[in-house]
Amino acid sequence: NPNTNSMPDSTLAADLGLVEGSEIVAILSDKPAQQQSVDNLGSDIGPDILDQEQPSKSSHLDLSDLFSGDGSNGSSEFFSTLMVVLESLPVLDANVKDGPLQGKKAADTHSLVWDLLLAMPTNAGLIEKVHRAASGTDPTGDAMLVESLGGNSDWSSLVDFGHFERSVYVMQILDSLLRPATAMFSGLNPNTAAFLSKAMEDHSASFRINFTKSGGFAAVMRLFVESGNSDKLTRRRNRMGNACALRILKECFFNNDELSVEGQELIETFADTSGFLKSLVCTVIDDDGITYNALFRVLSLVRMMLESGPIFIRSFASLPGNLAETFLTS
């Protein structure tokens, strides 16, 4: 059988003699499989293929770097490719079928690409861009990421509804910075664990202040509201992003489940009360698959809004299409 490791990328299926019913076995490896000898290859393919230029070693992906590196080097190109794949998938839901299992297949593909993406180290270029945006410094760095994210490190390019999948990835970075996972230190010496936990919590508190002042909170709020104003099918597709946005928004409003001073200041600066309330309500009533954690955050945020004054109550009661009544009775 022909071994495609020894053939150039331009090789066609017809060149290999593949016909309907042929079985193709693909092996994902961090090292190219041992090439067959020319004599063995000659029995399977024609001499024209053997005369063609062989692929260089640099064309192979280094899987050890992709899944255990620091998220830089060759993984940036692979990261960008996965993002393009995600944003190219059609907006279909597992419960909506345009044909036999069409919705389910699209949803499965979407989940599989995300699983692969999340198995890789967090993209170092995007982490740097997030910190630059929070600190307000000018963008520099990787040309590929600059191109894919509009060439800026400001929040309008990092959190953009037009590139929703990229924005979800960025919001996951924000979530990890705003909600430090200090539990990872539980197996360490108590004194060491306490020191590292305190350092991480202090860094998180500092980042939260910069994130809010630099416009990051407003960008996430804008994306969440825009998602809420989209059609029902798109909102279901955006479930993962909406849940992530809810975590970030609640973290900025509350401190230990109590409305913080900073949260109260954010409420007083609201420009689109109705839009935020509508997005919160639609997140619940339009998605039977909403998680309990996301539901709890929605209820906390709606209650916070209604307790913030008559203007918020009037905005809630005037939501179009009896959304308020549907929300309260669902």
Short mmCIF file of C-alpha atoms in Angstrom, two decimals, residues 17-301:
data_model
loop_
_atom_site.label_atom_id
_atom_site.label_comp_id
_atom_site.label_asym_id
_atom_site.label_seq_id
_atom_site.Cartn_x
_atom_site.Cartn_y
_atom_site.Cartn_z
CA GLY A 17 -4.92 4.53 -7.63
CA LEU A 18 -7.62 5.13 -4.99
CA VAL A 19 -11.10 4.14 -6.06
CA GLU A 20 -14.49 4.08 -4.38
CA GLY A 21 -14.41 1.72 -1.42
CA SER A 22 -10.69 2.13 -0.73
CA GLU A 23 -9.70 2.36 2.92
CA ILE A 24 -7.46 5.21 4.05
CA VAL A 25 -5.64 4.95 7.38
CA ALA A 26 -4.24 8.18 8.88
CA ILE A 27 -1.83 8.19 11.81
CA LEU A 28 -1.28 11.43 13.78
CA SER A 29 2.29 11.35 15.03
CA ASP A 30 4.89 13.77 16.32
CA LYS A 31 7.48 12.17 14.05
CA PRO A 32 7.16 11.20 10.38
CA ALA A 33 6.62 7.49 9.99
CA GLN A 34 9.59 5.60 8.63
CA GLN A 35 9.56 5.92 4.89
CA GLN A 36 9.30 2.88 2.74
CA SER A 37 12.15 2.06 0.47
CA VAL A 38 12.03 3.18 -3.12
CA ASP A 39 11.71 -0.44 -4.21
CA ASN A 40 8.61 -0.98 -2.08
CA LEU A 41 7.07 2.28 -3.20
CA GLY A 42 7.70 1.41 -6.79
CA SER A 43 5.40 -1.55 -6.52
CA ASP A 44 2.52 0.66 -5.42
CA ILE A 45 2.87 3.90 -7.35
CA GLY A 46 4.20 5.02 -10.65
CA PRO A 47 7.71 6.39 -11.27
CA ASP A 48 6.28 9.87 -11.88
CA ILE A 49 5.41 10.20 -8.19
CA LEU A 50 8.87 9.07 -7.09
CA ASP A 51 10.54 11.71 -9.25
CA GLN A 52 8.59 14.54 -7.59
CA GLU A 53 10.10 16.66 -4.84
CA GLN A 54 9.76 15.15 -1.40
CA PRO A 55 8.27 17.20 1.46
CA SER A 56 10.72 18.81 3.83
CA LYS A 57 10.81 18.00 7.52
CA SER A 58 9.68 21.53 8.28
CA SER A 59 6.25 20.77 6.77
CA HIS A 60 5.41 18.45 9.66
CA LEU A 61 3.64 19.81 12.72
CA ASP A 62 5.53 19.44 15.97
CA LEU A 63 2.80 17.99 18.20
CA SER A 64 4.97 18.18 21.30
CA ASP A 65 5.14 21.95 20.78
CA LEU A 66 1.42 22.25 20.01
CA PHE A 67 0.17 20.49 23.11
CA SER A 68 2.93 20.96 25.67
CA GLY A 69 4.73 24.11 24.61
CA ASP A 70 4.12 27.71 25.62
CA GLY A 71 1.49 28.48 22.99
CA SER A 72 3.92 30.25 20.64
CA ASN A 73 6.13 29.29 17.69
CA GLY A 74 4.45 26.97 15.17
CA SER A 75 1.29 26.64 17.22
CA SER A 76 0.21 30.18 16.22
CA GLU A 77 -0.43 29.06 12.65
CA PHE A 78 -2.32 25.99 13.82
CA PHE A 79 -4.30 28.15 16.27
CA SER A 80 -5.27 30.56 13.50
CA THR A 81 -6.31 27.64 11.28
CA LEU A 82 -8.60 26.25 13.99
CA MET A 83 -10.18 29.67 14.45
CA VAL A 84 -10.85 29.94 10.73
CA VAL A 85 -12.46 26.49 10.80
CA LEU A 86 -14.67 27.46 13.75
CA GLU A 87 -15.87 30.66 12.14
CA SER A 88 -16.49 28.88 8.84
CA LEU A 89 -18.89 26.33 10.32
CA PRO A 90 -22.57 27.02 9.57
CA VAL A 91 -24.86 28.24 12.33
CA LEU A 92 -26.80 25.06 13.01
CA ASP A 93 -28.19 23.64 16.23
CA ALA A 94 -28.31 19.99 17.25
CA ASN A 95 -32.08 20.26 17.65
CA VAL A 96 -32.62 21.81 14.22
CA LYS A 97 -32.16 19.63 11.15
CA ASP A 98 -32.04 20.82 7.55
CA GLY A 99 -31.44 17.21 6.53
CA PRO A 100 -30.62 13.85 8.10
CA LEU A 101 -28.65 14.71 11.26
CA GLN A 102 -27.29 17.89 9.67
CA GLY A 103 -27.66 19.96 12.84
CA LYS A 104 -26.12 17.27 15.04
CA LYS A 105 -23.12 16.82 12.73
CA ALA A 106 -22.43 20.56 12.67
CA ALA A 107 -22.73 20.80 16.44
CA ASP A 108 -20.41 17.81 16.90
CA THR A 109 -17.82 19.33 14.55
CA HIS A 110 -18.00 22.61 16.43
CA SER A 111 -17.42 20.81 19.75
CA LEU A 112 -14.56 18.71 18.38
CA VAL A 113 -12.69 21.74 17.07
CA TRP A 114 -13.10 23.49 20.41
CA ASP A 115 -11.89 20.37 22.23
CA LEU A 116 -8.75 20.37 20.11
CA LEU A 117 -8.27 24.11 20.58
CA LEU A 118 -8.62 23.88 24.36
CA ALA A 119 -6.18 20.95 24.53
CA MET A 120 -3.44 23.32 23.34
CA PRO A 121 -1.64 25.77 25.63
CA THR A 122 -3.33 29.18 25.75
CA ASN A 123 -2.13 31.30 22.84
CA ALA A 124 0.72 33.46 24.16
CA GLY A 125 0.12 36.21 21.61
CA LEU A 126 -3.47 36.71 22.71
CA ILE A 127 -2.56 36.73 26.40
CA GLU A 128 -0.08 39.50 25.67
CA LYS A 129 -2.68 41.44 23.69
CA VAL A 130 -5.17 41.16 26.55
CA HIS A 131 -2.64 42.59 29.02
CA ARG A 132 -1.76 45.38 26.60
CA ALA A 133 -5.41 46.27 26.12
CA ALA A 134 -5.97 46.33 29.89
CA SER A 135 -2.91 48.52 30.43
CA GLY A 136 -3.61 50.74 27.43
CA THR A 137 -0.20 50.23 25.81
CA ASP A 138 0.33 50.26 22.05
CA PRO A 139 0.20 46.92 20.21
CA THR A 140 3.32 45.24 18.82
CA GLY A 141 4.31 41.68 18.18
CA ASP A 142 3.25 38.72 16.11
CA ALA A 143 2.20 39.73 12.60
CA MET A 144 -0.11 36.75 12.15
CA LEU A 145 -2.15 37.58 15.25
CA VAL A 146 -2.19 41.26 14.33
CA GLU A 147 -3.68 40.38 10.97
CA SER A 148 -6.23 37.93 12.37
CA LEU A 149 -7.41 40.34 15.08
CA GLY A 150 -7.54 43.53 13.07
CA GLY A 151 -4.08 44.81 13.89
CA ASN A 152 -4.92 46.25 17.32
CA SER A 153 -4.71 45.32 20.97
CA ASP A 154 -7.73 47.43 21.93
CA TRP A 155 -10.90 45.76 23.16
CA SER A 156 -12.90 46.48 20.00
CA SER A 157 -10.65 44.08 18.08
CA LEU A 158 -10.23 41.49 20.85
CA VAL A 159 -13.94 41.24 21.73
CA ASP A 160 -15.85 41.55 18.47
CA PHE A 161 -19.22 39.98 17.64
CA GLY A 162 -18.12 39.73 14.01
CA HIS A 163 -15.46 37.23 15.14
CA PHE A 164 -17.47 35.55 17.86
CA GLU A 165 -15.39 32.38 18.21
CA ARG A 166 -12.18 34.40 18.64
CA SER A 167 -13.98 36.57 21.16
CA VAL A 168 -15.05 33.50 23.15
CA TYR A 169 -11.42 32.41 23.31
CA VAL A 170 -10.39 35.88 24.52
CA MET A 171 -13.17 35.86 27.11
CA GLN A 172 -11.91 32.55 28.44
CA ILE A 173 -8.55 34.22 28.99
CA LEU A 174 -10.33 37.09 30.76
CA ASP A 175 -12.29 34.64 32.88
CA SER A 176 -9.10 32.94 34.06
CA LEU A 177 -7.53 36.29 34.94
CA LEU A 178 -10.59 37.57 36.80
CA ARG A 179 -11.31 34.31 38.64
CA PRO A 180 -7.94 32.85 39.64
CA ALA A 181 -7.88 29.07 40.13
CA THR A 182 -6.04 29.04 43.45
CA ALA A 183 -7.20 25.45 44.04
CA MET A 184 -4.26 24.34 41.90
CA PHE A 185 -1.99 25.05 44.89
CA SER A 186 -3.87 22.78 47.28
CA GLY A 187 -1.24 20.03 47.04
CA LEU A 188 1.62 22.33 48.01
CA ASN A 189 3.04 23.20 51.39
CA PRO A 190 0.40 25.35 53.20
CA ASN A 191 2.70 28.35 53.51
CA THR A 192 3.72 28.15 49.85
CA ALA A 193 0.11 27.67 48.78
CA ALA A 194 -1.00 30.68 50.81
CA PHE A 195 1.76 32.86 49.35
CA LEU A 196 1.02 31.88 45.75
CA SER A 197 -2.76 32.17 46.23
CA LYS A 198 -2.38 35.67 47.67
CA ALA A 199 -0.13 36.73 44.81
CA MET A 200 -2.60 35.40 42.24
CA GLU A 201 -5.56 37.07 43.95
CA ASP A 202 -3.72 40.41 44.13
CA HIS A 203 -2.88 40.17 40.44
CA SER A 204 -6.52 39.37 39.67
CA ALA A 205 -7.76 42.36 41.67
CA SER A 206 -5.33 44.67 39.87
CA PHE A 207 -6.31 43.25 36.48
CA ARG A 208 -10.03 43.72 37.27
CA ILE A 209 -9.54 47.43 37.90
CA ASN A 210 -7.53 47.92 34.70
CA PHE A 211 -9.95 45.73 32.73
CA THR A 212 -12.90 47.91 33.74
CA LYS A 213 -11.16 51.28 33.34
CA SER A 214 -9.67 50.42 29.93
CA GLY A 215 -13.06 49.51 28.42
CA GLY A 216 -12.84 45.72 28.62
CA PHE A 217 -16.02 45.42 30.68
CA ALA A 218 -17.89 47.62 28.20
CA ALA A 219 -16.64 45.48 25.30
CA VAL A 220 -17.86 42.23 26.89
CA MET A 221 -21.18 43.88 27.76
CA ARG A 222 -21.53 45.09 24.17
CA LEU A 223 -20.88 41.61 22.78
CA PHE A 224 -23.38 40.03 25.19
CA VAL A 225 -26.07 42.55 24.27
CA GLU A 226 -25.40 42.10 20.55
CA SER A 227 -25.67 38.32 20.95
CA GLY A 228 -28.99 38.79 22.72
CA ASN A 229 -30.30 40.84 19.80
CA SER A 230 -29.49 38.10 17.27
CA ASP A 231 -31.91 35.39 16.16
CA LYS A 232 -32.81 32.45 18.39
CA LEU A 233 -30.68 29.94 16.49
CA THR A 234 -27.59 32.15 16.70
CA ARG A 235 -28.15 32.65 20.43
CA ARG A 236 -28.17 28.88 20.90
CA ARG A 237 -24.99 28.57 18.88
CA ASN A 238 -23.49 31.31 21.08
CA ARG A 239 -24.29 29.39 24.29
CA MET A 240 -20.63 28.86 25.15
CA GLY A 241 -19.78 32.52 24.62
CA ASN A 242 -22.83 33.78 26.48
CA ALA A 243 -21.98 31.62 29.49
CA CYS A 244 -18.43 32.96 29.48
CA ALA A 245 -19.64 36.56 29.20
CA LEU A 246 -22.01 35.99 32.14
CA ARG A 247 -19.14 34.78 34.31
CA ILE A 248 -17.11 37.89 33.50
CA LEU A 249 -19.99 40.32 34.00
CA LYS A 250 -21.03 38.82 37.32
CA GLU A 251 -17.42 38.84 38.52
CA CYS A 252 -17.21 42.57 37.79
CA PHE A 253 -20.50 43.36 39.56
CA PHE A 254 -20.19 41.16 42.62
CA ASN A 255 -17.70 40.36 45.33
CA ASN A 256 -18.48 37.18 47.29
CA ASP A 257 -22.04 37.24 45.89
CA GLU A 258 -22.59 40.79 47.17
CA LEU A 259 -22.87 43.82 44.90
CA SER A 260 -19.52 45.57 45.14
CA VAL A 261 -18.82 49.31 45.20
CA GLU A 262 -17.30 48.98 41.73
CA GLY A 263 -20.39 47.07 40.59
CA GLN A 264 -22.67 49.85 41.80
CA GLU A 265 -20.59 52.37 39.87
CA LEU A 266 -20.92 50.25 36.74
CA ILE A 267 -24.71 50.17 37.10
CA GLU A 268 -24.83 53.95 37.34
CA THR A 269 -23.03 54.25 34.00
CA PHE A 270 -25.38 51.91 32.10
CA ALA A 271 -26.27 53.22 28.64
CA ASP A 272 -28.41 50.32 27.36
CA THR A 273 -30.50 48.99 30.24
CA SER A 274 -33.16 47.39 28.04
CA GLY A 275 -30.60 45.69 25.81
CA PHE A 276 -28.81 44.08 28.74
CA LEU A 277 -32.06 42.92 30.34
CA LYS A 278 -33.30 41.51 27.03
CA SER A 279 -30.08 39.53 26.55
CA LEU A 280 -30.30 38.14 30.07
CA VAL A 281 -33.92 37.10 29.59
CA CYS A 282 -33.40 35.57 26.13
CA THR A 283 -30.41 33.58 27.39
CA VAL A 284 -32.86 31.67 29.60
CA ILE A 285 -36.10 31.42 27.64
CA ASP A 286 -34.58 30.59 24.24
CA ASP A 287 -32.15 27.88 25.33
CA ASP A 288 -33.31 24.65 26.96
CA GLY A 289 -29.66 23.62 27.29
CA ILE A 290 -28.59 26.46 29.58
CA THR A 291 -26.51 25.21 32.51
CA TYR A 292 -27.55 25.68 36.12
CA ASN A 293 -24.53 27.89 36.78
CA ALA A 294 -25.41 30.18 33.87
CA LEU A 295 -29.05 30.26 35.00
CA PHE A 296 -27.99 31.22 38.52
CA ARG A 297 -25.84 34.06 37.16
CA VAL A 298 -28.72 35.34 35.03
CA LEU A 299 -31.06 35.36 38.02
CA SER A 300 -28.46 37.16 40.15
CA LEU A 301 -27.92 39.83 37.49
#
